[in-house]
Amino acid sequence: MKTQVLPVTAQSLAMAGRIIREGGLVGMPTETVYGLGGNALDAQAALRIFEAKGRPADNPLIVHVASVDEIPPLVRTVPQAAKKLMEAFWPGPMTLILPKADCIPGTVSAGLDTVGIRLPQSEAARAMIRAAGVPIAAPSGNRSGRPSPTTAQHMLEDMDGRIPLILDGGPCAVGVESSVIDATGEVPVILRPGGVTPEMVEHVLGRVSVDEHVMSPLREGEIVRSPGMKYRHYAPQAKTVIYEGGTDRVIAAICARYDAATAAGERVAILGFDGHDFGARTRISLGHAGSAQDAASRLFAALRELDERGETLALCEAVDTAGIGLAVMNRMGRAAAFDIEHV
Ligand code: TXA
Ligand code: MG
């Protein structure tokens, strides 16, 4: 199969809509990351998504809608707290876990009694959902285990020959996947941090809880609230280590480790901020120092670049976990198997 990459136009949207209605898959730009979209009401389309990604069958897909009016048939109830979050943060980078209705196939929800629903901010995403005329199930458009794609080109790298079409909506503004929030209980629980931050949720609801696995690895045999937490994610080939502490100490520790590893024959790269002095050592930029949003937009591309360059060791500067920084540290932490040096 030849994979076409087309700009978002009336024609390409019509083509995308037709492919989705016929049970096929299309690369969908969103404000977070590119998604691998298929008809959320079609069990066969869902199976094709799992196959194209190489995704374990027990990891559920999230369902994208273009307006809140499309939600009632997809869920059994919408708790009050969820309604408030929808009003405050949709359209936007937030997925709400809700009790699922029967029309959502078990393949989409991976057998769970709940479904994740998202109303994206991206105009292109919503136009594609409208063109399809059905809700679109879309996991991130990477092959399973790879960093999520933040450009159409990244998605093509992973999906070339596997799907007929990717709509190119340009680079993703947020750069990390949506916040996944379990809104089925009394207190909302952030299962995966993203652009809608714990601070923002707390501001609206007066309370929030963050799942302990957001910043810690799983123990053997442990049960998780979100299947995606179980899987190795975002991991580059390079052994990845995070350095956290005062900026000067972090820079000094990274430089020392870099030099020792290079002398021992490793291929080393630093994921570090602009303006931090790493001398002539290889650095992949995370953007402006202190900007967690810059790091969010650049992290997945940086992890892909490590692999392209054939690096064997990556030394990363941590970011503060305030705001979207928590999402950055969750993704960086998982890429590093939570190997964090406190200096
Ligand atoms: O920003 C995003 O969310 C992107 C774009 C394309 O919208 N999509 C995305 O999908 O990141 P995916 O499948 O890569 O990540 C969805 C996460 C997974 O970790 C999955 O385990 C979790 O959400 N999830 C989905 N349904 C769930 C459910 N019913 N209960 C708990 N976790 C769920
Ligand atoms: Mg994913």
Short mmCIF file of N, CA, C and O in Angstrom, two decimals, residues 213-312:
data_model
loop_
_atom_site.label_atom_id
_atom_site.label_comp_id
_atom_site.label_asym_id
_atom_site.label_seq_id
_atom_site.Cartn_x
_atom_site.Cartn_y
_atom_site.Cartn_z
N HIS A 213 1.66 6.19 39.49
CA HIS A 213 2.55 5.68 38.45
C HIS A 213 2.96 6.73 37.43
O HIS A 213 3.73 6.44 36.51
N VAL A 214 2.44 7.95 37.59
CA VAL A 214 2.84 9.01 36.67
C VAL A 214 4.34 9.28 36.79
O VAL A 214 5.00 9.57 35.80
N MET A 215 4.87 9.14 38.00
CA MET A 215 6.31 9.40 38.15
C MET A 215 7.07 8.23 38.79
O MET A 215 8.14 8.41 39.34
N SER A 216 6.53 7.02 38.66
CA SER A 216 7.28 5.88 39.20
C SER A 216 7.05 4.65 38.33
O SER A 216 5.99 4.50 37.73
N PRO A 217 8.04 3.78 38.27
CA PRO A 217 7.89 2.57 37.45
C PRO A 217 6.94 1.58 38.14
O PRO A 217 6.69 1.68 39.33
N LEU A 218 6.44 0.64 37.35
CA LEU A 218 5.56 -0.40 37.90
C LEU A 218 6.36 -1.45 38.63
O LEU A 218 7.45 -1.80 38.22
N ARG A 219 5.77 -1.97 39.71
CA ARG A 219 6.38 -3.13 40.34
C ARG A 219 5.83 -4.37 39.65
O ARG A 219 4.78 -4.33 39.01
N GLU A 220 6.59 -5.46 39.78
CA GLU A 220 6.22 -6.73 39.15
C GLU A 220 4.78 -7.14 39.52
O GLU A 220 4.43 -7.16 40.69
N GLY A 221 3.97 -7.43 38.51
CA GLY A 221 2.63 -7.96 38.77
C GLY A 221 1.60 -6.96 39.27
O GLY A 221 0.48 -7.32 39.62
N GLU A 222 1.96 -5.68 39.31
CA GLU A 222 1.06 -4.67 39.86
C GLU A 222 -0.11 -4.38 38.91
O GLU A 222 0.06 -4.38 37.70
N ILE A 223 -1.28 -4.12 39.49
CA ILE A 223 -2.48 -3.81 38.69
C ILE A 223 -2.54 -2.30 38.46
O ILE A 223 -2.32 -1.52 39.38
N VAL A 224 -2.82 -1.90 37.22
CA VAL A 224 -2.85 -0.47 36.92
C VAL A 224 -4.24 -0.02 36.53
O VAL A 224 -5.05 -0.82 36.06
N ARG A 225 -4.51 1.26 36.70
CA ARG A 225 -5.83 1.81 36.34
C ARG A 225 -5.91 2.14 34.86
O ARG A 225 -6.98 2.37 34.33
N SER A 226 -4.77 2.26 34.21
CA SER A 226 -4.77 2.56 32.79
C SER A 226 -3.77 1.63 32.12
O SER A 226 -2.58 1.66 32.44
N PRO A 227 -4.26 0.76 31.21
CA PRO A 227 -3.37 -0.25 30.64
C PRO A 227 -2.10 0.32 30.02
O PRO A 227 -1.04 -0.31 30.07
N GLY A 228 -2.19 1.55 29.46
CA GLY A 228 -1.03 2.14 28.80
C GLY A 228 0.17 2.30 29.72
O GLY A 228 1.31 2.39 29.28
N MET A 229 -0.09 2.34 31.03
CA MET A 229 1.01 2.51 31.99
C MET A 229 1.94 1.31 32.03
O MET A 229 3.06 1.39 32.50
N LYS A 230 1.42 0.16 31.57
CA LYS A 230 2.19 -1.07 31.70
C LYS A 230 3.33 -1.17 30.69
O LYS A 230 4.29 -1.89 30.90
N TYR A 231 3.12 -0.49 29.58
CA TYR A 231 4.00 -0.80 28.45
C TYR A 231 5.20 0.11 28.37
O TYR A 231 5.14 1.27 28.72
N ARG A 232 6.30 -0.50 27.92
CA ARG A 232 7.50 0.25 27.63
C ARG A 232 7.12 1.29 26.57
O ARG A 232 6.43 1.00 25.61
N HIS A 233 7.58 2.49 26.78
CA HIS A 233 7.10 3.58 25.94
C HIS A 233 8.25 4.48 25.57
O HIS A 233 9.17 4.65 26.36
N TYR A 234 8.15 5.11 24.46
CA TYR A 234 9.00 6.25 24.14
C TYR A 234 10.49 5.95 24.26
O TYR A 234 11.29 6.86 24.30
N ALA A 235 10.84 4.68 24.41
CA ALA A 235 12.22 4.40 24.77
C ALA A 235 13.12 4.40 23.54
O ALA A 235 12.91 3.62 22.61
N PRO A 236 14.12 5.27 23.52
CA PRO A 236 15.08 5.23 22.43
C PRO A 236 16.03 4.04 22.61
O PRO A 236 16.06 3.43 23.68
N GLN A 237 16.79 3.73 21.58
CA GLN A 237 17.78 2.66 21.70
C GLN A 237 18.82 3.02 22.76
O GLN A 237 19.35 2.16 23.45
N ALA A 238 19.13 4.31 22.83
CA ALA A 238 20.16 4.75 23.77
C ALA A 238 19.71 4.55 25.21
O ALA A 238 18.55 4.79 25.54
N LYS A 239 20.64 4.12 26.06
CA LYS A 239 20.37 4.16 27.51
C LYS A 239 20.16 5.63 27.86
O LYS A 239 20.92 6.50 27.42
N THR A 240 19.11 5.91 28.60
CA THR A 240 18.73 7.30 28.86
C THR A 240 18.75 7.58 30.37
O THR A 240 18.20 6.80 31.14
N VAL A 241 19.41 8.67 30.75
CA VAL A 241 19.51 9.03 32.17
C VAL A 241 19.11 10.50 32.33
O VAL A 241 19.50 11.35 31.51
N ILE A 242 18.33 10.76 33.37
CA ILE A 242 17.87 12.13 33.64
C ILE A 242 18.66 12.72 34.81
O ILE A 242 18.92 12.01 35.79
N TYR A 243 19.05 13.97 34.69
CA TYR A 243 19.75 14.67 35.77
C TYR A 243 18.88 15.77 36.32
O TYR A 243 18.39 16.63 35.58
N GLU A 244 18.68 15.73 37.63
CA GLU A 244 17.78 16.68 38.29
C GLU A 244 18.53 17.36 39.44
O GLU A 244 19.27 16.70 40.17
N GLY A 245 18.35 18.66 39.61
CA GLY A 245 19.01 19.39 40.69
C GLY A 245 19.26 20.82 40.23
O GLY A 245 18.68 21.28 39.25
N GLY A 246 20.14 21.53 40.98
CA GLY A 246 20.48 22.90 40.59
C GLY A 246 21.12 22.91 39.20
O GLY A 246 21.87 21.99 38.85
N THR A 247 20.82 23.94 38.41
CA THR A 247 21.26 23.96 37.02
C THR A 247 22.77 23.77 36.88
O THR A 247 23.21 22.96 36.05
N ASP A 248 23.56 24.48 37.66
CA ASP A 248 25.01 24.37 37.51
C ASP A 248 25.50 22.96 37.82
O ASP A 248 26.36 22.42 37.13
N ARG A 249 24.93 22.36 38.87
CA ARG A 249 25.34 20.99 39.24
C ARG A 249 24.91 20.00 38.16
O ARG A 249 25.64 19.07 37.82
N VAL A 250 23.73 20.20 37.60
CA VAL A 250 23.25 19.30 36.54
C VAL A 250 24.18 19.39 35.33
O VAL A 250 24.61 18.37 34.79
N ILE A 251 24.52 20.61 34.93
CA ILE A 251 25.39 20.79 33.76
C ILE A 251 26.74 20.13 34.02
O ILE A 251 27.26 19.39 33.16
N ALA A 252 27.29 20.36 35.21
CA ALA A 252 28.60 19.78 35.54
C ALA A 252 28.55 18.26 35.53
O ALA A 252 29.43 17.58 34.99
N ALA A 253 27.48 17.70 36.11
CA ALA A 253 27.37 16.23 36.19
C ALA A 253 27.19 15.63 34.81
O ALA A 253 27.78 14.59 34.48
N ILE A 254 26.39 16.27 33.98
CA ILE A 254 26.18 15.77 32.62
C ILE A 254 27.49 15.81 31.84
O ILE A 254 27.86 14.84 31.16
N CYS A 255 28.21 16.93 31.94
CA CYS A 255 29.48 17.05 31.20
C CYS A 255 30.48 15.98 31.64
O CYS A 255 31.16 15.37 30.81
N ALA A 256 30.55 15.75 32.95
CA ALA A 256 31.50 14.74 33.47
C ALA A 256 31.14 13.35 32.95
O ALA A 256 32.00 12.60 32.48
N ARG A 257 29.86 13.00 33.02
CA ARG A 257 29.42 11.68 32.55
C ARG A 257 29.65 11.56 31.04
O ARG A 257 30.07 10.51 30.53
N TYR A 258 29.36 12.63 30.32
CA TYR A 258 29.54 12.65 28.86
C TYR A 258 30.99 12.33 28.51
O TYR A 258 31.27 11.47 27.66
N ASP A 259 31.90 13.01 29.19
CA ASP A 259 33.32 12.84 28.86
C ASP A 259 33.80 11.44 29.20
O ASP A 259 34.53 10.82 28.42
N ALA A 260 33.37 10.93 30.36
CA ALA A 260 33.79 9.58 30.75
C ALA A 260 33.24 8.54 29.77
O ALA A 260 33.97 7.64 29.34
N ALA A 261 31.96 8.70 29.41
CA ALA A 261 31.34 7.72 28.51
C ALA A 261 31.95 7.79 27.12
O ALA A 261 32.19 6.77 26.47
N THR A 262 32.21 9.01 26.64
CA THR A 262 32.82 9.17 25.32
C THR A 262 34.20 8.50 25.30
O THR A 262 34.53 7.80 24.34
N ALA A 263 34.96 8.71 26.37
CA ALA A 263 36.29 8.09 26.45
C ALA A 263 36.20 6.57 26.44
O ALA A 263 37.08 5.88 25.94
N ALA A 264 35.07 6.06 26.96
CA ALA A 264 34.88 4.60 26.99
C ALA A 264 34.27 4.08 25.69
O ALA A 264 33.89 2.92 25.59
N GLY A 265 34.15 4.97 24.67
CA GLY A 265 33.72 4.51 23.35
C GLY A 265 32.22 4.63 23.09
O GLY A 265 31.73 4.18 22.05
N GLU A 266 31.46 5.24 24.01
CA GLU A 266 30.02 5.40 23.79
C GLU A 266 29.77 6.56 22.84
O GLU A 266 30.57 7.48 22.72
N ARG A 267 28.61 6.50 22.17
CA ARG A 267 28.13 7.63 21.40
C ARG A 267 27.11 8.36 22.27
O ARG A 267 26.05 7.81 22.55
N VAL A 268 27.44 9.57 22.70
CA VAL A 268 26.63 10.25 23.71
C VAL A 268 26.00 11.52 23.15
O VAL A 268 26.63 12.23 22.36
N ALA A 269 24.75 11.79 23.53
CA ALA A 269 24.13 13.09 23.23
C ALA A 269 23.45 13.61 24.47
O ALA A 269 22.97 12.84 25.31
N ILE A 270 23.42 14.93 24.57
CA ILE A 270 22.76 15.60 25.69
C ILE A 270 21.42 16.12 25.20
O ILE A 270 21.34 16.70 24.11
N LEU A 271 20.35 15.91 25.96
CA LEU A 271 19.09 16.60 25.70
C LEU A 271 19.08 17.76 26.70
O LEU A 271 18.85 17.56 27.89
N GLY A 272 19.41 18.96 26.19
CA GLY A 272 19.60 20.08 27.11
C GLY A 272 19.03 21.37 26.56
O GLY A 272 18.70 21.48 25.37
N PHE A 273 18.95 22.35 27.45
CA PHE A 273 18.31 23.62 27.10
C PHE A 273 19.29 24.61 26.47
O PHE A 273 20.49 24.59 26.74
N ASP A 274 18.73 25.49 25.63
CA ASP A 274 19.51 26.56 25.01
C ASP A 274 20.08 27.46 26.10
O ASP A 274 19.42 27.71 27.10
N GLY A 275 21.30 27.92 25.87
CA GLY A 275 21.90 28.85 26.81
C GLY A 275 22.62 28.15 27.96
O GLY A 275 23.34 28.79 28.71
N HIS A 276 22.43 26.84 28.11
CA HIS A 276 23.20 26.10 29.11
C HIS A 276 24.49 25.64 28.44
O HIS A 276 24.46 25.09 27.34
N ASP A 277 25.60 25.90 29.12
CA ASP A 277 26.90 25.73 28.46
C ASP A 277 27.43 24.30 28.58
O ASP A 277 27.98 23.92 29.61
N PHE A 278 27.25 23.53 27.50
CA PHE A 278 27.79 22.17 27.45
C PHE A 278 29.03 22.11 26.57
O PHE A 278 29.42 21.04 26.11
N GLY A 279 29.63 23.27 26.31
CA GLY A 279 30.83 23.32 25.48
C GLY A 279 30.54 22.79 24.08
O GLY A 279 29.48 23.05 23.52
N ALA A 280 31.49 22.00 23.54
CA ALA A 280 31.35 21.50 22.17
C ALA A 280 30.66 20.13 22.13
O ALA A 280 30.63 19.48 21.10
N ARG A 281 30.13 19.68 23.27
CA ARG A 281 29.51 18.35 23.32
C ARG A 281 28.22 18.33 22.51
O ARG A 281 27.55 19.35 22.37
N THR A 282 27.87 17.15 21.98
CA THR A 282 26.65 17.03 21.17
C THR A 282 25.41 17.28 22.01
O THR A 282 25.21 16.62 23.03
N ARG A 283 24.59 18.23 21.56
CA ARG A 283 23.38 18.55 22.31
C ARG A 283 22.18 18.61 21.36
O ARG A 283 22.26 19.20 20.29
N ILE A 284 21.10 17.99 21.75
CA ILE A 284 19.82 18.14 21.04
C ILE A 284 18.99 19.08 21.91
O ILE A 284 18.82 18.85 23.11
N SER A 285 18.48 20.14 21.29
CA SER A 285 17.86 21.22 22.08
C SER A 285 16.47 20.86 22.59
O SER A 285 15.63 20.34 21.86
N LEU A 286 16.24 21.19 23.86
CA LEU A 286 14.88 21.12 24.43
C LEU A 286 14.24 22.50 24.46
O LEU A 286 13.20 22.69 25.07
N GLY A 287 14.89 23.48 23.82
CA GLY A 287 14.31 24.82 23.74
C GLY A 287 14.81 25.74 24.84
O GLY A 287 15.86 25.51 25.42
N HIS A 288 14.03 26.77 25.13
CA HIS A 288 14.43 27.77 26.12
C HIS A 288 14.45 27.18 27.52
O HIS A 288 13.49 26.52 27.92
N ALA A 289 15.52 27.48 28.25
CA ALA A 289 15.61 27.03 29.64
C ALA A 289 14.40 27.56 30.40
O ALA A 289 14.02 28.71 30.24
N GLY A 290 13.79 26.72 31.19
CA GLY A 290 12.66 27.16 31.99
C GLY A 290 11.32 27.04 31.28
O GLY A 290 10.29 27.19 31.91
N SER A 291 11.32 26.74 29.97
CA SER A 291 10.04 26.60 29.27
C SER A 291 9.67 25.13 29.14
O SER A 291 10.16 24.42 28.27
N ALA A 292 8.77 24.69 30.04
CA ALA A 292 8.32 23.29 29.97
C ALA A 292 7.56 23.05 28.67
O ALA A 292 7.60 21.95 28.12
N GLN A 293 6.85 24.07 28.15
CA GLN A 293 6.13 23.89 26.90
C GLN A 293 7.10 23.66 25.74
O GLN A 293 6.84 22.83 24.86
N ASP A 294 8.23 24.37 25.74
CA ASP A 294 9.25 24.11 24.72
C ASP A 294 9.71 22.66 24.78
O ASP A 294 9.83 21.98 23.77
N ALA A 295 9.98 22.19 26.01
CA ALA A 295 10.45 20.81 26.16
C ALA A 295 9.38 19.83 25.70
O ALA A 295 9.69 18.83 25.04
N ALA A 296 8.11 20.14 26.00
CA ALA A 296 7.01 19.26 25.57
C ALA A 296 6.96 19.17 24.06
O ALA A 296 6.84 18.09 23.48
N SER A 297 7.10 20.32 23.38
CA SER A 297 7.01 20.32 21.91
C SER A 297 8.18 19.60 21.27
O SER A 297 8.07 19.14 20.15
N ARG A 298 9.33 19.55 21.96
CA ARG A 298 10.54 19.03 21.32
C ARG A 298 10.92 17.62 21.75
O ARG A 298 11.73 16.98 21.08
N LEU A 299 10.38 17.14 22.88
CA LEU A 299 10.91 15.90 23.46
C LEU A 299 10.81 14.70 22.52
O LEU A 299 11.79 13.98 22.31
N PHE A 300 9.63 14.47 21.92
CA PHE A 300 9.48 13.26 21.10
C PHE A 300 10.37 13.31 19.86
O PHE A 300 10.95 12.30 19.46
N ALA A 301 10.49 14.49 19.25
CA ALA A 301 11.39 14.62 18.10
C ALA A 301 12.83 14.35 18.54
O ALA A 301 13.60 13.70 17.82
N ALA A 302 13.19 14.83 19.74
CA ALA A 302 14.55 14.62 20.25
C ALA A 302 14.82 13.13 20.46
O ALA A 302 15.90 12.63 20.12
N LEU A 303 13.83 12.40 20.99
CA LEU A 303 14.02 10.97 21.22
C LEU A 303 14.19 10.23 19.89
O LEU A 303 15.00 9.31 19.76
N ARG A 304 13.43 10.66 18.88
CA ARG A 304 13.59 10.04 17.55
C ARG A 304 14.98 10.34 16.99
O ARG A 304 15.62 9.48 16.38
N GLU A 305 15.44 11.57 17.21
CA GLU A 305 16.75 11.96 16.67
C GLU A 305 17.87 11.12 17.29
O GLU A 305 18.84 10.77 16.61
N LEU A 306 17.73 10.78 18.57
CA LEU A 306 18.74 9.93 19.22
C LEU A 306 18.93 8.63 18.44
O LEU A 306 20.06 8.19 18.20
N ASP A 307 17.82 8.02 18.05
CA ASP A 307 17.89 6.76 17.32
C ASP A 307 18.51 6.96 15.94
O ASP A 307 19.34 6.17 15.50
N GLU A 308 18.06 8.03 15.25
CA GLU A 308 18.61 8.29 13.91
C GLU A 308 20.12 8.45 13.95
O GLU A 308 20.83 8.03 13.05
N ARG A 309 20.61 9.10 15.00
CA ARG A 309 22.04 9.37 15.10
C ARG A 309 22.80 8.17 15.64
O ARG A 309 24.04 8.19 15.68
N GLY A 310 22.08 7.15 16.09
CA GLY A 310 22.75 5.95 16.59
C GLY A 310 23.47 6.17 17.91
O GLY A 310 24.47 5.53 18.22
N GLU A 311 22.92 7.07 18.74
CA GLU A 311 23.54 7.32 20.04
C GLU A 311 23.33 6.10 20.95
O GLU A 311 22.32 5.40 20.84
N THR A 312 24.28 5.88 21.86
CA THR A 312 24.13 4.76 22.81
C THR A 312 23.83 5.25 24.22
O THR A 312 23.43 4.47 25.07
#
